[in-house]
Tab-separated table of C-alpha atoms in Angstrom:
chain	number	residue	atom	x	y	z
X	303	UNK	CA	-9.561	18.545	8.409
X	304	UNK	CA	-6.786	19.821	6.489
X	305	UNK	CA	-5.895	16.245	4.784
X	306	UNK	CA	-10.070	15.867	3.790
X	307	UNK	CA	-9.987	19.294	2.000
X	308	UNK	CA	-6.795	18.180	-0.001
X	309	UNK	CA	-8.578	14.869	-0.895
X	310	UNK	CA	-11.325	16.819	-2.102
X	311	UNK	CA	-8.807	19.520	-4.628
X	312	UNK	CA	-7.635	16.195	-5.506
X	313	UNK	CA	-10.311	14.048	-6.007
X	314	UNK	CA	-13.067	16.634	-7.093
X	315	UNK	CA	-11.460	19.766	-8.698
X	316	UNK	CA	-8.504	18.180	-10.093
X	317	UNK	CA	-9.786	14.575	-11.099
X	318	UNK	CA	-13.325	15.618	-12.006
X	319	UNK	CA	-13.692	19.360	-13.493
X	320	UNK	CA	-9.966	20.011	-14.623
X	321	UNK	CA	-10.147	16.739	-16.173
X	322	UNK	CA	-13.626	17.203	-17.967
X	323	UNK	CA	-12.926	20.669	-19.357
X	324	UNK	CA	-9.088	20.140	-20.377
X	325	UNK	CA	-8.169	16.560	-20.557
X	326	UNK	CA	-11.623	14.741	-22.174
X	327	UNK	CA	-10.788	11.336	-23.112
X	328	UNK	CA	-8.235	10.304	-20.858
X	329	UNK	CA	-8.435	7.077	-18.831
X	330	UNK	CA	-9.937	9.230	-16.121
X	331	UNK	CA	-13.181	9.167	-18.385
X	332	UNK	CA	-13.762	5.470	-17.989
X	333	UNK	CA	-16.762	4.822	-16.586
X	334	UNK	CA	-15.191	2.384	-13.773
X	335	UNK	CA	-12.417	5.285	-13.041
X	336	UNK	CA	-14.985	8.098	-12.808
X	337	UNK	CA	-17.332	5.782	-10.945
X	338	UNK	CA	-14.746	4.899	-8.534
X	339	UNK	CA	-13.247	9.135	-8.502
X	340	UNK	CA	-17.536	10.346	-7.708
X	341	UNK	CA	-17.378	8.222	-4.766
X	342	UNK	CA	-14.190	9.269	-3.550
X	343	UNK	CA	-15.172	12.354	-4.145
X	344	UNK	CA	-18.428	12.425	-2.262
X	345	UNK	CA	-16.703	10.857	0.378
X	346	UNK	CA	-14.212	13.264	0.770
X	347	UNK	CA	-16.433	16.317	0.478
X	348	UNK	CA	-18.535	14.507	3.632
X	349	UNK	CA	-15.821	13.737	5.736
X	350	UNK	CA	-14.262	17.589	5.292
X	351	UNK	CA	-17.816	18.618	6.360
X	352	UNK	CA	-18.046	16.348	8.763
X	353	UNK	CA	-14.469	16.627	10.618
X	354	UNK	CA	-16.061	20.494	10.766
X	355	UNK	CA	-18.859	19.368	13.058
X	356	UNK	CA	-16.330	17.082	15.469
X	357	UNK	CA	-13.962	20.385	15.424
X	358	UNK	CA	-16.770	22.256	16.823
X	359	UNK	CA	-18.019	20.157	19.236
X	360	UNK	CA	-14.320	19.214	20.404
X	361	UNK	CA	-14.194	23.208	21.056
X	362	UNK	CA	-18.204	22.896	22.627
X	363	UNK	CA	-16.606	20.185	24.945
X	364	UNK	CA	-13.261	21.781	26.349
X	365	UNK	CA	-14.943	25.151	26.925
X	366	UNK	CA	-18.034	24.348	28.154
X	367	UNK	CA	-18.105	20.915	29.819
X	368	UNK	CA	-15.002	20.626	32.089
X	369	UNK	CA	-15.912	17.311	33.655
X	370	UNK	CA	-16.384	15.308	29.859
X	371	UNK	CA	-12.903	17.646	28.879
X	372	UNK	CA	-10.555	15.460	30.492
X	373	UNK	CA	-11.913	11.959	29.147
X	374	UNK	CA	-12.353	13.413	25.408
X	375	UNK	CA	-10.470	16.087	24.236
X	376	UNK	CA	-7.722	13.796	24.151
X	377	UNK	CA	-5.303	12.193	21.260
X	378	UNK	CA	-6.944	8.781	21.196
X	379	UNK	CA	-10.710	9.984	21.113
X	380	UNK	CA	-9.630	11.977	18.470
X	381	UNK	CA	-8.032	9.502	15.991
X	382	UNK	CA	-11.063	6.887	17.193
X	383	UNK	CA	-13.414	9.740	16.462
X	384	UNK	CA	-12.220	10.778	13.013
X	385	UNK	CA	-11.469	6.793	11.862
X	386	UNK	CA	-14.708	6.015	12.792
X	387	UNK	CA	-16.564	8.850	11.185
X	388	UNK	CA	-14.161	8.376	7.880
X	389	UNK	CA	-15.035	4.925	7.463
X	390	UNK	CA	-18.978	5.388	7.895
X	391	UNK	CA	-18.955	7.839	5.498
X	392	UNK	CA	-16.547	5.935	2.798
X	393	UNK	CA	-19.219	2.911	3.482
X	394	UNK	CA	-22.205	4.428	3.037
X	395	UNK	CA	-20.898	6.170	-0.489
X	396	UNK	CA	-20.335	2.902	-1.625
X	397	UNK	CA	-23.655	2.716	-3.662
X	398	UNK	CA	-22.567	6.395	-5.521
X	399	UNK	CA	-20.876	3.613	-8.116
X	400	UNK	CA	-23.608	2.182	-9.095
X	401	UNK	CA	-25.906	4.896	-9.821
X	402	UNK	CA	-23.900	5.752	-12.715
X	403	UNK	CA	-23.888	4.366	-16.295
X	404	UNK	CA	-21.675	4.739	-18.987
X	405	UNK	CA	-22.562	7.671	-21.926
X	406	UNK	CA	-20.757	5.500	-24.806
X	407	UNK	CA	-19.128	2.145	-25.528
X	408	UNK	CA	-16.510	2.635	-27.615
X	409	UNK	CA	-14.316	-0.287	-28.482
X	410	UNK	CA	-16.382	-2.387	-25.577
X	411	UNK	CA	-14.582	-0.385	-23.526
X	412	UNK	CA	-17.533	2.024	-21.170
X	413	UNK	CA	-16.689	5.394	-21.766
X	414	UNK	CA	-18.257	8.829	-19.760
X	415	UNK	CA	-20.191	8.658	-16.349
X	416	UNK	CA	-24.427	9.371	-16.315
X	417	UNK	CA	-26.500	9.371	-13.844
X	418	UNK	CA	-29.312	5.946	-14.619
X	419	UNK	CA	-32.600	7.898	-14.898
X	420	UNK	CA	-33.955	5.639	-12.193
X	421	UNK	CA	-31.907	7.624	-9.483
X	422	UNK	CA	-34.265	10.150	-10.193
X	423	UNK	CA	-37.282	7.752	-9.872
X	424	UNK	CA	-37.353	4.569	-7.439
X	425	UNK	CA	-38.231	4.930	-4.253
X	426	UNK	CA	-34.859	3.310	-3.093
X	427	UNK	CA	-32.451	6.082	-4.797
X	428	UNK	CA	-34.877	9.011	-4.337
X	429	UNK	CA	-34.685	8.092	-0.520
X	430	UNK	CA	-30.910	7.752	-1.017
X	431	UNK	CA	-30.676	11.320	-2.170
X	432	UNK	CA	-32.755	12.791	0.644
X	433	UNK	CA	-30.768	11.160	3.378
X	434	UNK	CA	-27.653	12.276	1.837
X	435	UNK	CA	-28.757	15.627	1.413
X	436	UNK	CA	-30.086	15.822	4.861
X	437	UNK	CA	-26.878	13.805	6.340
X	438	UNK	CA	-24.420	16.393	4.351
X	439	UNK	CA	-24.535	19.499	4.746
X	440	UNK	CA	-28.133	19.947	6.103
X	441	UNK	CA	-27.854	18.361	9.575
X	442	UNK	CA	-23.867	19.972	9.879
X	443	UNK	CA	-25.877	23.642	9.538
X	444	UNK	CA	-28.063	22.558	12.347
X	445	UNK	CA	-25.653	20.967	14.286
X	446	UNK	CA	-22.484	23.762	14.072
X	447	UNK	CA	-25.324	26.536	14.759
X	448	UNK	CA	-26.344	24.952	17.890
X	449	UNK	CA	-23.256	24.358	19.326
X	450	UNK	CA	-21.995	27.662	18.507
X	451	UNK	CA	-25.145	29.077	20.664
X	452	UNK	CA	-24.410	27.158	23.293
X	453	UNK	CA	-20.394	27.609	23.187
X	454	UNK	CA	-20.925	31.380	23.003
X	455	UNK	CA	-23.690	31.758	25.831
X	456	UNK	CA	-21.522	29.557	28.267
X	457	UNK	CA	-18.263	32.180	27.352
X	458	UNK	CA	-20.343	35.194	27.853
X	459	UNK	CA	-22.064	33.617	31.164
X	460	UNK	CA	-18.441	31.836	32.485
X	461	UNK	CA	-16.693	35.777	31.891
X	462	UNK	CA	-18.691	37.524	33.344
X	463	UNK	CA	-18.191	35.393	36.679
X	464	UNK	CA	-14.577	35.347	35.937
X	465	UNK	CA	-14.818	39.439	35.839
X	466	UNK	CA	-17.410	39.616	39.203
X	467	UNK	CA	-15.196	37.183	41.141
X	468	UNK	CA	-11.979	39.526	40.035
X	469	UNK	CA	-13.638	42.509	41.377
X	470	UNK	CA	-13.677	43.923	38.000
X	471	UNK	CA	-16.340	47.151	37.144
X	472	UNK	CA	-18.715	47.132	33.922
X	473	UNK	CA	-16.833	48.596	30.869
X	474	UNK	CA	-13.083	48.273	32.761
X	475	UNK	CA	-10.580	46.468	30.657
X	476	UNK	CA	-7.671	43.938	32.326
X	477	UNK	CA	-5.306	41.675	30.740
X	478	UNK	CA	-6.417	38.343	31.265
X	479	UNK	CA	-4.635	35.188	30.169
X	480	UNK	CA	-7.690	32.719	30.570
X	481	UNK	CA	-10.100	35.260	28.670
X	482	UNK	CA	-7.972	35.977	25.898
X	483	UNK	CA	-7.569	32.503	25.483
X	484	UNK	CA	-11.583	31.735	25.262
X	485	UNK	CA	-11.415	34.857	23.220
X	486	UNK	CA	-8.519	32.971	20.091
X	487	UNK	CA	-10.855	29.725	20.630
X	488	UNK	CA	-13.544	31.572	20.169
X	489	UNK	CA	-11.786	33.624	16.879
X	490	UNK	CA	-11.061	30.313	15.480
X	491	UNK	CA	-14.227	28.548	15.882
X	492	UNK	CA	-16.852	31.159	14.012
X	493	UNK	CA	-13.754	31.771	11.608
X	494	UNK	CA	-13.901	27.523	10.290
X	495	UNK	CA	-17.819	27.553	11.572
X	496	UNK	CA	-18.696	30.422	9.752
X	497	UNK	CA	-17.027	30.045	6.271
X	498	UNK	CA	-18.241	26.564	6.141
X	499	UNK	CA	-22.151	28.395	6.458
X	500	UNK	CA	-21.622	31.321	4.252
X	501	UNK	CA	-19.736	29.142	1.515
X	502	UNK	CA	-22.248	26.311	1.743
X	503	UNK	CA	-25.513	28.351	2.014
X	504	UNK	CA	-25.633	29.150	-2.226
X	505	UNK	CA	-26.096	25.305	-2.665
X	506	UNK	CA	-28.190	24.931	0.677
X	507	UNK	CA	-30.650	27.558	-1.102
X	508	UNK	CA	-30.491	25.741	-4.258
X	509	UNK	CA	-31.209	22.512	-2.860
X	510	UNK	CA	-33.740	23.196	-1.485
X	511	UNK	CA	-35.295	25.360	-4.585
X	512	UNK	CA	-34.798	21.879	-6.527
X	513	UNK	CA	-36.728	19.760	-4.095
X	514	UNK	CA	-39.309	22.591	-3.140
X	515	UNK	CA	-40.546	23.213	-6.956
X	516	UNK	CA	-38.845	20.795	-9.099
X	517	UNK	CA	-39.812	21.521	-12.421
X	518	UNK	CA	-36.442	20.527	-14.985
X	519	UNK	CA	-38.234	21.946	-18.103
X	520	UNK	CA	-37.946	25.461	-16.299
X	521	UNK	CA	-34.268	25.507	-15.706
X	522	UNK	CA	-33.291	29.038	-16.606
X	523	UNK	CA	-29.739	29.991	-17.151
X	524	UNK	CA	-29.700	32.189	-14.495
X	525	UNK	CA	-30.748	29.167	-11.975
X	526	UNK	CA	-27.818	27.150	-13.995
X	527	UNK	CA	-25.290	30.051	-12.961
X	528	UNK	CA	-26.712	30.097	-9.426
X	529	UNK	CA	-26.343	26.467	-9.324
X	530	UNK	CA	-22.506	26.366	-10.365
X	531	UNK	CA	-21.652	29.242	-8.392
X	532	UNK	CA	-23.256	26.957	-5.143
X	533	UNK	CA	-20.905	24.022	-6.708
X	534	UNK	CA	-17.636	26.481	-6.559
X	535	UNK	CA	-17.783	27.847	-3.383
X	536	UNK	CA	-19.035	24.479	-2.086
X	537	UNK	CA	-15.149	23.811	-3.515
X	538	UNK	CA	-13.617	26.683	-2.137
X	539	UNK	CA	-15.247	25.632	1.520
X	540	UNK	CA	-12.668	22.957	1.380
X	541	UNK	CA	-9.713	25.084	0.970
X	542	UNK	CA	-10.479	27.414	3.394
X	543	UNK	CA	-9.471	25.098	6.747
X	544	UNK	CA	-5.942	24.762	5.787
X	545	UNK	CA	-5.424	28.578	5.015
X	546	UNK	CA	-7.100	29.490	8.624
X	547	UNK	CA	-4.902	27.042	10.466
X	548	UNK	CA	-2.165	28.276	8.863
X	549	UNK	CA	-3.342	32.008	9.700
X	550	UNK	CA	-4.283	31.568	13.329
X	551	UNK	CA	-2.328	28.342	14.635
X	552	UNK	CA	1.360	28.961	15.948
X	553	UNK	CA	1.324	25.070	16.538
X	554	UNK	CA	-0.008	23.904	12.859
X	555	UNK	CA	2.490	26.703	11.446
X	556	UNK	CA	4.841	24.753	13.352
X	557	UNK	CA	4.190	21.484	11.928
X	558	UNK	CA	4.015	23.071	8.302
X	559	UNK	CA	7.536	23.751	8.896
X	560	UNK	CA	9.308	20.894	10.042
X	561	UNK	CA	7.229	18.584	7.193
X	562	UNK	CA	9.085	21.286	4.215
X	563	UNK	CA	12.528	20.783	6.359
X	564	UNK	CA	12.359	16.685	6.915
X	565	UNK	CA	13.431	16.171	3.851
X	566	UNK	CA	15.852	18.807	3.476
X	567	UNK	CA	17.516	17.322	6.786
X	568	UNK	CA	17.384	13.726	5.623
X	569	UNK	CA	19.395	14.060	2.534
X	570	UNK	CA	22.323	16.442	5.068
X	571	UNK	CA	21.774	13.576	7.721
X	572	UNK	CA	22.846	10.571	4.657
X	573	UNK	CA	25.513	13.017	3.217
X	574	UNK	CA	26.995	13.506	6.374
X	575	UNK	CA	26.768	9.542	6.784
């Protein structure tokens, strides 16, 4: 999750917008490089969405289903999950490049990157457009707010059993290592779950204004506004992961620190040799 949101700082924030506003005319604005940089980009954005919806149903599966815990939640489902769903997405932005056109031809050299009008048109693009908007981040909303109903209602049903079998009274308070556990999974879960909603649902909203009455003559500047602001925070959802990890993981915190001292120790290591 963390390595998707850095692709997309890198591939959409830094490679598209700071690019556009403060660097216009550099090779980036070919229309083969920028071609090549929306599909990245795309890709990226889908597969940090996406990685959100397998982290939610890895935590669905090793709190709620015990028996399917022990064959999934393990290293190799995980890299064979996240390939797989990495290279479906990167394959099926594939056609993103040719949707776009160049804005100039300077030199014979394609210059700028426009949507071709017929995106906007042929049955074959339109239908493109709906099943990406519907694959990314429509069916993720559905998906991460029905497995977060059914993670929480197991915890609150599996507790209180844990509490009746201890002997434990309503309202009384005990340290317990198991439910303080559930309680940190829990934490984490709606933390990633839950910014990913709230920072998505400005260009959910829009969307779906757009397709509901779609009337481009109309566009006021105050639905232009709206519009950006949904395209920012649909950024910022894809620097949030890495911060929360970093917040609420002794493990990843862990991991953050031996990558900043590897190559600190490998230079003492080849003095020393």
């Amino acid at each position: 999750m963390a390595t998707a949101d850095l692709l997309v700082i890198i591939t959409e924030v830094i490679l598209w917008w700071i690019s556009y506003y403060y660097f216009w005319g550099s090779f980036l604005d070919i229309t083969y490089v920028c071609s090549v940089n929306a599909v990245l980009s795309r890709a990226a954005k889908e597969c940090s969405v996406w990685f959100t919806v397998t982290f939610t149903f890895d935590r669905f599966v090793a709190i709620s289903c015990q028996k399917l815990k022990t064959k999934y939640c393990t290293e190799k489902t995980v890299a064979v999950v996240l390939a797989t769903t990495c290279i479906l997405l990167c394959l099926k932005n594939v056609p993103i490049y040719l949707s776009y056109e160049p804005v100039w031809i300077i030199g014979n050299v394609p210059w700028g990157c426009a949507v071709m009008p017929s995106y906007y048109t042929e049955v074959g693009w339109v239908t493109f457009d709906w099943f990406n908007s519907v694959l990314t981040p429509l069916l993720p909303f559905a998906l991460i707010l029905l497995l977060n109903a059914l993670t929480v209602r197991h915890i609150v049903v599996a507790s209180r059993v844990r509490k009746g079998l201890m002997g434990w009274h309503k309202g009384e308070t005990r340290s317990d290592p198991e439910l303080q556990s559930r309680r940190k999974s829990v934490i984490l879960l709606f933390t990633i779950s839950g910014s990913f909603i709230l920072l998505w649902s400005v260009y959910v909203i829009d969307f779906l204004h757009y397709k509901i009455t779609p009337d481009p003559e109309d566009f006021t500047d105050s639905e232009f506004i709206f519009q950006q602001v949904g395209y920012m925070l649909q950024n910022l959802s894809c620097c949030t992961n890495t911060f929360i990890y970093g917040v609420t993981q002794s493990k990843f915190r862990e991991q953050v620190k031996r990558t900043e001292k590897y190559p600190v120790s490998s230079i003492i290591q080849l003095i020393n040799k």
